Structures are given as structure tokens and as C-alpha cells.
Coordinates of C-alpha atoms in Angstrom, one line a residue:
M1 CA 0.0 0.0 0.0
T2 CA 2.9 2.4 0.9
H3 CA 4.5 1.6 -2.5
F4 CA 1.3 2.4 -4.3
L5 CA 0.9 5.7 -2.5
L6 CA 4.5 6.6 -3.4
L7 CA 3.9 5.9 -7.1
L8 CA 0.6 7.9 -7.0
T9 CA 2.4 10.9 -5.4
L10 CA 5.2 10.8 -8.0
S11 CA 2.7 10.5 -10.9
L12 CA 1.1 13.8 -9.7
L13 CA 4.3 15.8 -9.6
P14 CA 4.1 17.1 -13.2
V15 CA 0.6 18.3 -12.4
V16 CA 2.0 20.5 -9.6
H17 CA 4.2 22.4 -12.1
A18 CA 1.1 23.2 -14.2
I19 CA -0.7 25.0 -11.4
V20 CA -1.1 28.7 -12.2
P21 CA 0.9 31.3 -10.2
V22 CA -0.3 32.1 -6.7
P23 CA -2.2 35.4 -6.6
A24 CA -0.1 38.4 -5.6
Q25 CA -0.2 39.9 -2.2
D26 CA -1.5 43.4 -1.6
Q27 CA 0.9 46.3 -2.2
S28 CA 2.9 46.7 1.0
E29 CA 4.9 49.9 0.3
P30 CA 4.8 52.9 -2.1
I31 CA 6.4 52.2 -5.5
A32 CA 7.8 54.7 -8.0
I33 CA 8.7 53.7 -11.5
T34 CA 11.2 56.2 -13.0
G35 CA 12.9 56.7 -16.3
A36 CA 9.9 55.5 -18.2
V37 CA 8.2 56.3 -21.5
I38 CA 4.7 56.4 -20.1
H39 CA 1.8 55.8 -22.5
V40 CA -1.1 57.3 -20.6
G41 CA -3.8 55.6 -22.7
D42 CA -5.7 58.7 -23.7
G43 CA -3.4 59.5 -26.6
S44 CA -0.6 61.3 -24.7
V45 CA 2.9 60.1 -24.0
I46 CA 5.3 61.2 -21.2
S47 CA 9.0 60.9 -21.9
D48 CA 11.4 60.4 -19.0
G49 CA 8.3 59.9 -16.9
I50 CA 7.6 59.0 -13.3
I51 CA 4.6 57.2 -12.0
T52 CA 4.0 56.4 -8.3
F53 CA 1.4 54.3 -6.6
E54 CA 0.4 53.3 -3.1
A55 CA -2.2 51.0 -1.6
G56 CA -3.1 50.0 -5.1
L57 CA -3.9 53.5 -6.4
I58 CA -1.9 55.8 -8.6
T59 CA -0.7 58.8 -6.5
A60 CA 1.4 60.8 -9.0
I61 CA 2.4 60.9 -12.7
G62 CA 4.6 63.3 -14.5
T63 CA 8.1 64.0 -15.8
A64 CA 11.4 63.8 -13.9
G65 CA 11.3 67.6 -13.8
D66 CA 8.0 67.9 -12.0
G67 CA 9.5 67.5 -8.5
I68 CA 7.4 64.4 -7.6
D69 CA 8.1 63.4 -4.0
L70 CA 9.7 59.9 -4.0
T71 CA 10.5 59.8 -0.3
N72 CA 10.0 56.3 1.2
H73 CA 9.2 54.8 -2.2
L74 CA 10.6 51.6 -3.6
L75 CA 12.4 53.0 -6.7
I76 CA 12.3 51.0 -10.0
D77 CA 14.4 52.6 -12.7
V78 CA 13.2 51.1 -16.0
Q79 CA 15.8 53.0 -18.1
G80 CA 13.7 54.1 -21.0
R81 CA 11.4 51.2 -21.2
H82 CA 7.7 51.6 -21.8
V83 CA 4.9 51.7 -19.2
Y84 CA 1.3 51.0 -20.4
P85 CA -2.1 50.8 -18.7
G86 CA -3.2 47.2 -18.6
F87 CA -5.0 46.1 -21.8
I88 CA -8.7 45.4 -21.5
L89 CA -10.1 42.4 -23.3
P90 CA -13.9 42.7 -23.9
N91 CA -16.3 40.0 -25.0
S92 CA -14.0 37.2 -23.9
T93 CA -14.5 33.6 -22.9
L94 CA -11.4 33.6 -20.8
G95 CA -12.1 31.9 -17.4
L96 CA -15.2 30.3 -18.8
I97 CA -13.6 27.6 -20.9
E98 CA -10.4 25.7 -20.7
V99 CA -10.4 22.9 -23.3
S100 CA -13.1 23.4 -26.0
S101 CA -13.4 19.6 -26.7
V102 CA -13.9 18.8 -23.0
R103 CA -17.5 19.6 -22.0
A104 CA -16.7 19.6 -18.3
T105 CA -14.4 22.6 -18.7
N106 CA -16.9 24.6 -20.8
D107 CA -19.1 27.0 -18.9
V108 CA -19.6 29.3 -21.9
F109 CA -22.8 27.8 -23.3
E110 CA -26.2 27.1 -21.7
E111 CA -29.0 25.1 -23.3
G112 CA -32.0 27.0 -24.8
D113 CA -32.5 30.3 -26.5
I114 CA -33.3 32.5 -23.5
N115 CA -30.8 32.6 -20.7
A116 CA -31.0 36.1 -19.3
S117 CA -30.6 34.9 -15.8
V118 CA -27.2 33.2 -16.5
R119 CA -24.3 35.1 -14.9
S120 CA -20.7 34.6 -16.0
A121 CA -19.6 36.0 -12.6
I122 CA -20.1 32.8 -10.6
A123 CA -18.6 30.6 -13.4
Y124 CA -15.4 32.5 -13.8
N125 CA -12.4 30.3 -13.1
T126 CA -9.4 32.2 -11.6
D127 CA -7.3 29.0 -11.9
S128 CA -7.5 28.9 -15.7
E129 CA -4.1 28.1 -17.2
I130 CA -4.9 30.4 -20.1
I131 CA -4.9 33.5 -17.8
P132 CA -1.1 33.7 -17.4
A133 CA -0.7 33.6 -21.2
N134 CA -2.9 36.7 -21.5
R135 CA -1.1 38.5 -18.6
F136 CA 2.2 37.9 -20.4
N137 CA 0.9 40.0 -23.3
G138 CA -0.2 42.8 -21.0
I139 CA -3.9 41.9 -20.8
L140 CA -4.8 42.6 -17.1
T141 CA -8.6 43.1 -17.3
V142 CA -11.2 41.0 -19.0
Q143 CA -15.0 41.0 -19.7
A144 CA -16.0 37.3 -19.2
T145 CA -18.9 36.8 -21.5
P146 CA -21.4 33.9 -21.9
Q147 CA -22.4 32.8 -25.4
G148 CA -25.1 30.8 -27.1
G149 CA -28.8 31.2 -27.8
L150 CA -30.5 34.5 -28.4
I151 CA -30.1 36.0 -24.9
S152 CA -26.8 34.5 -23.5
G153 CA -26.8 36.1 -20.0
S154 CA -24.9 38.8 -18.3
S155 CA -21.1 39.5 -18.3
S156 CA -18.8 40.8 -15.6
V157 CA -15.4 42.5 -15.7
F158 CA -12.6 40.8 -13.8
K159 CA -9.0 41.5 -12.9
L160 CA -6.7 38.8 -14.1
D161 CA -5.5 38.0 -10.5
G162 CA -7.4 36.6 -7.6
W163 CA -8.1 33.6 -5.5
N164 CA -11.7 33.2 -6.7
W165 CA -14.3 35.0 -8.7
E166 CA -15.3 37.3 -5.9
D167 CA -11.7 38.3 -5.3
A168 CA -11.1 38.9 -9.0
M169 CA -14.3 40.9 -9.6
L170 CA -13.9 44.5 -10.8
V171 CA -17.5 45.2 -11.9
E172 CA -20.3 42.7 -11.6
D173 CA -23.0 42.2 -14.2
V174 CA -22.2 45.1 -16.6
G175 CA -24.8 44.1 -19.2
L176 CA -26.8 41.4 -21.0
H177 CA -25.8 39.9 -24.3
L178 CA -28.3 39.6 -27.2
H179 CA -27.3 37.6 -30.3
W180 CA -29.5 38.9 -33.0
P181 CA -30.6 36.1 -35.4
S182 CA -29.1 36.2 -38.9
Y183 CA -31.3 36.6 -42.0
T184 CA -29.2 33.9 -43.7
Q185 CA -27.3 30.8 -42.7
R186 CA -24.3 29.0 -44.1
R187 CA -25.1 25.3 -44.7
R188 CA -23.1 22.5 -46.2
N189 CA -24.5 21.1 -49.4
P190 CA -23.8 17.3 -49.1
E191 CA -24.1 16.9 -52.9
I192 CA -21.2 19.2 -53.8
G193 CA -19.4 19.2 -50.4
L194 CA -19.4 23.0 -50.2
F195 CA -21.0 25.6 -48.0
E196 CA -23.9 27.6 -49.4
T197 CA -25.8 30.6 -48.1
A198 CA -29.5 30.0 -47.5
D199 CA -32.3 31.9 -45.9
N200 CA -32.8 31.4 -42.1
E201 CA -36.1 29.7 -42.0
N202 CA -36.4 30.3 -38.2
Y203 CA -35.8 34.1 -38.4
E204 CA -39.4 35.1 -37.9
G205 CA -39.9 32.7 -35.0
Q206 CA -36.7 33.8 -33.3
T207 CA -37.5 37.5 -33.6
Q208 CA -41.1 36.9 -32.4
L209 CA -39.7 35.1 -29.4
L210 CA -37.5 38.2 -28.6
H211 CA -40.5 40.6 -29.0
S212 CA -42.5 38.5 -26.6
L213 CA -39.6 38.3 -24.1
F214 CA -39.0 42.1 -24.1
Q215 CA -42.8 42.8 -23.8
D216 CA -43.0 40.6 -20.8
A217 CA -39.9 42.0 -19.2
Q218 CA -41.2 45.6 -19.6
A219 CA -44.4 44.7 -17.9
Y220 CA -42.9 42.5 -15.2
T221 CA -43.6 43.6 -11.7
G222 CA -41.6 41.1 -9.8
Q223 CA -44.3 38.6 -9.2
P224 CA -44.5 35.7 -9.8
L225 CA -40.8 35.1 -9.7
N226 CA -39.3 34.8 -13.1
L227 CA -35.5 34.9 -13.1
N228 CA -35.1 35.7 -16.8
L229 CA -37.5 38.7 -16.6
L230 CA -36.0 39.8 -13.3
A231 CA -32.5 39.8 -14.9
M232 CA -33.7 42.1 -17.7
R233 CA -35.2 44.8 -15.6
P234 CA -31.9 46.8 -15.4
L235 CA -32.0 47.3 -19.2
F236 CA -35.0 49.6 -19.0
N237 CA -33.7 52.0 -16.4
G238 CA -30.2 52.4 -17.9
V239 CA -28.4 50.5 -15.1
A240 CA -27.2 47.7 -17.4
K241 CA -26.0 47.8 -21.0
L242 CA -27.3 45.7 -23.8
F243 CA -24.5 44.2 -25.9
I244 CA -25.9 43.4 -29.3
H245 CA -23.9 40.8 -31.3
A246 CA -24.4 41.4 -35.0
D247 CA -22.3 41.7 -38.1
E248 CA -24.3 42.4 -41.2
A249 CA -25.8 45.8 -41.9
K250 CA -29.4 44.7 -42.0
E251 CA -29.0 42.8 -38.7
I252 CA -27.3 45.8 -37.0
I253 CA -30.1 48.2 -38.0
S254 CA -32.9 45.7 -37.1
S255 CA -31.4 44.9 -33.7
I256 CA -30.8 48.4 -32.6
R257 CA -34.2 49.6 -33.7
F258 CA -35.6 46.6 -31.8
A259 CA -33.8 47.6 -28.6
R260 CA -34.8 51.3 -28.9
R261 CA -38.5 50.3 -29.4
Y262 CA -38.4 48.8 -25.9
G263 CA -36.7 51.7 -24.3
V264 CA -33.2 50.3 -23.9
Q265 CA -30.9 53.2 -23.3
N266 CA -27.3 51.8 -23.2
I267 CA -26.5 49.8 -26.3
V268 CA -23.1 48.5 -27.5
L269 CA -22.6 46.8 -30.9
V270 CA -20.3 43.8 -30.7
G271 CA -18.7 42.4 -33.9
G272 CA -19.8 45.0 -36.4
A273 CA -18.2 43.6 -39.6
D274 CA -20.6 45.9 -41.6
A275 CA -20.5 48.8 -39.1
L276 CA -18.9 51.1 -41.7
T277 CA -21.7 50.7 -44.1
V278 CA -24.2 51.9 -41.4
K279 CA -21.9 54.5 -39.8
D280 CA -24.5 57.3 -40.1
F281 CA -27.1 55.2 -38.3
L282 CA -24.7 54.3 -35.5
L283 CA -23.7 57.9 -35.1
A284 CA -27.4 59.0 -34.9
Q285 CA -28.1 56.3 -32.4
D286 CA -24.9 57.0 -30.4
V287 CA -23.9 53.4 -30.3
P288 CA -20.3 52.5 -29.7
V289 CA -18.7 49.5 -31.4
I290 CA -16.5 46.7 -30.2
Y291 CA -14.9 45.7 -33.5
E292 CA -13.7 42.1 -33.6
R293 CA -12.8 41.0 -37.1
I294 CA -9.3 42.5 -37.5
H295 CA -7.4 39.3 -38.1
E296 CA -10.3 37.7 -40.2
L297 CA -11.0 37.5 -43.9
P298 CA -13.5 40.1 -45.3
L299 CA -17.2 39.2 -44.8
R300 CA -17.8 39.3 -48.5
D301 CA -15.8 38.0 -51.5
W302 CA -15.8 41.3 -53.3
Q303 CA -14.3 43.3 -50.4
D304 CA -10.6 44.3 -50.3
V305 CA -8.5 41.7 -48.4
D306 CA -7.4 44.4 -46.0
T307 CA -10.9 45.7 -45.2
P308 CA -10.9 44.2 -41.6
F309 CA -7.4 45.8 -41.0
K310 CA -8.5 49.3 -41.8
T311 CA -12.1 49.3 -40.5
P312 CA -11.1 50.6 -37.0
F313 CA -9.4 53.6 -38.6
M314 CA -12.4 54.3 -40.9
L315 CA -14.9 53.9 -38.0
H316 CA -12.8 56.2 -35.8
D317 CA -12.5 58.7 -38.7
A318 CA -16.3 58.7 -39.0
G319 CA -16.6 59.8 -35.4
I320 CA -17.8 56.5 -33.9
K321 CA -16.5 55.4 -30.6
V322 CA -14.8 52.1 -31.4
G323 CA -12.9 49.6 -29.2
I324 CA -11.2 46.4 -30.2
G325 CA -12.1 43.0 -28.9
G326 CA -11.0 39.4 -29.4
G327 CA -14.3 37.5 -29.0
A328 CA -14.4 36.6 -32.7
T329 CA -11.5 34.3 -32.1
S330 CA -11.0 31.2 -30.0
V331 CA -9.9 31.6 -26.4
D332 CA -6.3 30.6 -27.1
R333 CA -6.0 33.5 -29.6
Q334 CA -7.6 36.2 -27.6
R335 CA -4.2 36.9 -26.0
N336 CA -3.3 38.6 -29.3
L337 CA -5.5 41.6 -28.5
P338 CA -2.6 44.1 -28.4
F339 CA -1.5 42.8 -31.8
F340 CA -5.0 43.4 -33.2
A341 CA -4.5 47.0 -32.2
G342 CA -1.0 47.0 -33.8
T343 CA -2.5 45.9 -37.1
A344 CA -5.1 48.7 -36.9
A345 CA -2.2 51.1 -36.3
A346 CA -0.4 49.8 -39.4
Y347 CA -3.6 50.5 -41.5
G348 CA -4.3 54.2 -40.8
L349 CA -4.6 54.7 -37.0
D350 CA -2.2 56.8 -35.0
R351 CA -0.4 54.4 -32.7
E352 CA -1.6 56.0 -29.4
T353 CA -5.1 56.1 -30.8
A354 CA -4.9 52.3 -31.5
L355 CA -3.6 51.9 -28.0
S356 CA -6.6 53.7 -26.6
M357 CA -8.9 51.2 -28.4
V358 CA -7.6 48.4 -26.1
T359 CA -7.4 50.6 -23.0
S360 CA -9.4 53.8 -22.4
I361 CA -12.1 53.3 -25.0
N362 CA -12.7 49.7 -24.0
A363 CA -12.9 50.9 -20.4
E364 CA -15.5 53.6 -21.3
I365 CA -17.6 51.1 -23.3
L366 CA -17.6 48.6 -20.4
G367 CA -18.3 51.3 -17.8
V368 CA -15.0 50.8 -15.8
A369 CA -13.2 54.0 -16.9
D370 CA -13.2 55.3 -13.4
R371 CA -11.0 52.4 -12.3
V372 CA -8.8 51.4 -15.3
G373 CA -8.0 52.2 -18.9
T374 CA -5.7 55.2 -18.4
L375 CA -2.8 56.1 -16.0
E376 CA -4.2 58.9 -13.9
V377 CA -4.0 59.9 -10.3
G378 CA -6.7 58.1 -8.2
K379 CA -7.2 55.2 -10.6
D380 CA -6.1 51.6 -10.0
A381 CA -2.4 51.0 -10.4
T382 CA -3.1 48.4 -13.1
L383 CA -0.2 48.7 -15.5
F384 CA 2.8 46.9 -17.0
I385 CA 6.4 47.5 -18.2
S386 CA 7.4 46.5 -21.7
E387 CA 10.9 46.3 -23.2
G388 CA 9.5 47.6 -26.5
D389 CA 6.3 48.6 -28.3
A390 CA 3.6 46.4 -26.7
L391 CA 1.5 46.6 -29.9
D392 CA 4.2 44.9 -32.0
M393 CA 4.7 41.2 -31.5
R394 CA 8.3 41.6 -32.6
T395 CA 9.3 44.0 -29.8
S396 CA 6.7 43.3 -27.1
Q397 CA 8.2 41.8 -24.0
V398 CA 6.4 42.3 -20.8
L399 CA 9.0 42.6 -18.0
G400 CA 6.6 43.3 -15.1
A401 CA 3.0 43.9 -14.3
Y402 CA 0.9 45.3 -11.5
I403 CA -2.8 44.9 -10.8
Q404 CA -4.1 47.3 -8.2
G405 CA -0.5 47.7 -7.1
R406 CA 0.1 44.0 -6.6
D407 CA 3.3 42.7 -8.3
I408 CA 2.0 39.9 -10.6
D409 CA 4.0 36.7 -11.2
L410 CA 4.2 36.5 -15.0
F411 CA 5.7 33.0 -15.1
G412 CA 3.1 30.5 -16.4
T413 CA 3.0 27.1 -18.1
Q414 CA 4.1 28.5 -21.4
Q415 CA 7.1 30.2 -19.9
E416 CA 8.0 26.9 -18.1
L417 CA 7.8 24.9 -21.3
Y418 CA 9.9 27.5 -23.1
E419 CA 12.7 27.3 -20.5
R420 CA 12.5 23.5 -20.5
F421 CA 13.1 23.1 -24.2
R422 CA 15.5 26.0 -24.4
D423 CA 17.7 24.3 -21.9
K424 CA 17.3 21.0 -23.7
Y425 CA 18.6 22.2 -27.0
A426 CA 21.2 24.5 -25.4
N427 CA 22.6 21.4 -23.7
Q428 CA 22.7 19.5 -27.0
L429 CA 24.6 22.3 -28.7
E430 CA 27.2 22.3 -25.9
R431 CA 28.0 18.6 -26.5

């Protein structure tokens, strides 16, 4: 029996190494980062900058000549390296799914079309091994978002550090997610083995279901108890946002008109592949966009191949508030959020404007701009230090990160594997 227990213990040793880093301890002393190129997140840059923070909040920011008091601070001279506000990843499945092919690790989808009462908050997994990979690219805040059905449920915004979902929570239940039904569907034709576009035969029934739901929610008084209708009440008094997931122009217009008909005040368009073609409508409705198709092929065959790359610039140029998300990709690719912004910068956007689309603008859209998104006095000290341009995958190398002033351990499973095989081949070369 003793021999069996020993073998069992040894067999579990590799699993121990795969455990995510322990959450950081609270900030214990004032910290000052000096000699930095500080990207504030609002379009401005401070050269030879200093930023100080204490008890998790930013206490001062400026240049070396501003006379900032550094008494009793832990001094960190970064010698010309870059300091950024933590990137904010909207419409993400991070923390809700681990392995897409293993149902037990998938808390993204619920059965049925109407799941307004579903909350991503209580399903968020702070022990996800995918979280360290995102932090290593500077993503420090995430909107964990349920998917599936017509009404998927409510999303919450989390810090990427914490012992559990309550510890990691930044803002709970920021809004509900509506997936507007498509007018068409892509189906595989078994006779020719290719996908074809056909009319969605269920469209009328799906939209009628949504009309009935919103009518009931508007009239709901609280009795008898109906969790779905109860969860929708904050939409009608402006407390919660309605995130409408739609790509094609006709769907965008229909869905926003639908929401306005029922008095929904705060609307965010998510996806928005055709947003440029309805830009005047979006401006008139004052609807911001979380654009998500930058590293995708164009929606239509006749569009320029670089259309997704330059759409953020054209939306911004048209006066629309636009942030960049990663929800159109699988959870393992959402860590590329800063490089989506880098692509947008290469196709028309000023680099600091592109940066704001993954920091301050995303914070404004999600309703967390009073806490994160820019480096300003009084806001959370959620920031990171990079060796080079954090929007360029060739130069981005995150050297250190802080979430509410807590020094984050950036070493994860991927870094462990990198060092393991680097040492392996280095030893072979030395032989």
C-alpha cells in the first residue's frame, strides 16, 4: 500500500508544475517607476516619466522635472522602457472555458435560446491556465462573456488576478448579451461538399420570441418570480448595458431599432463587420462598437482583403467610438488583443489612438473608466512594463505587471515549457 501511494504521489508531480501562479499579495509599500516612456492611454505620452502608486492606487504621474516626492518609495528605474495601462479584453470567454473539446471545462454555453438569468460571474475560473498567457501580453482586465442562444446572459469585468471570482471581480453584471438572429445561414451542401448561403427559416420565429420576451420584461412587476425577466429589468432604467452581437448591416439596424423600441438606453454593438456601411445610423443612435474581425477575412468575397485591418481607422475617422475586442477568435487566440491594435495602427490609425482602443475606450464602453484604462491619479495601479512597443509582437516583451499595485507573477505554463526546451537544446549544442 505504501509503495502504491508513493507511485501515486510521483505521478502527480508534473501536475503540480502546471498550477497557475499564486495570486499576488497586496501592495505593502509605495512604489515609484522612474525613467519610463509612459503611455497614458488617452493618446498622450510622457517621456522620462515617473509614476507612483500606493495601496493599489496611482498617486502621481509626470516627468522627472515635475518634482514628484519619492520619499520612502521603492524605486524602480526602467531605463527608457515603456509603461502602459493594462490592456482590457472585452467579450472574452477567458475563465469560462479551458479545453473546448472537454465539456466539463466549458461554462460558456447554456441550453436554450433565452438565458437572461445566466451570470458569467459565478462561473469565472481564476485557476485557468490560459490566464497567465494573457497577462504575459499585457492583458490585465477581461470581460468574461457567456455565449449561445438569443439571450446569453450577463457578463462581468474581472482583474486577471485573484483567488476566486469574488476576489477577482472588478464590476459585476455590466450588461446582457443579445445575439440577433441572422437573416441567412451557411449550410453545407452534401451533394457538392461546399457551404452555401440560404435563408434562415427560423428568423421570424426567433424575432417573435424576442419581442414576446421584451414585452413581458417591460411589464414584469416582480411577481410571480421569473429569473429571466428579473435579470432584464436593469436594461430599461439604464443601469445595465445591452451588448448586441451582430455583423451584417441589416442585422445591425434591425437589432438596434428593436432595442430602442423597448426603451433600452445603453447599447453596445459587438462584432460590427458591416458597421462602416451603417456608420451614419450608428452615429445617430450614439452606439459604440467593439470591433472584432481585424485578423479575419472580409465578410464578402468582393471586399478588399485588408478591409478588416483598416475598418477601425475608418470607423474612428467617421466619429464612432470604437474599441477592439477578441471575441471573434477562440480563447487561445484572444491573448493577441494588443497585436490586433497593432494591425489597426499599421492601417491608418495613430499608434496612441490604436492603444486607446484596447485601454481607455474599452474601459469607457464597459463602464469601468473610473478604475482602469488610463494612467491617472486616483485610478487603480493596473499597468505593465514592456521592453519595446507592446502593440508589436516583434518587440513586445512584458517585464513586469501590477494589478491594483500588486506585483504579478508572469511565469506561467508556457514560460515553463519555453525554458524547459530552451535548456534541452542548449545542452545539446554544448555537447
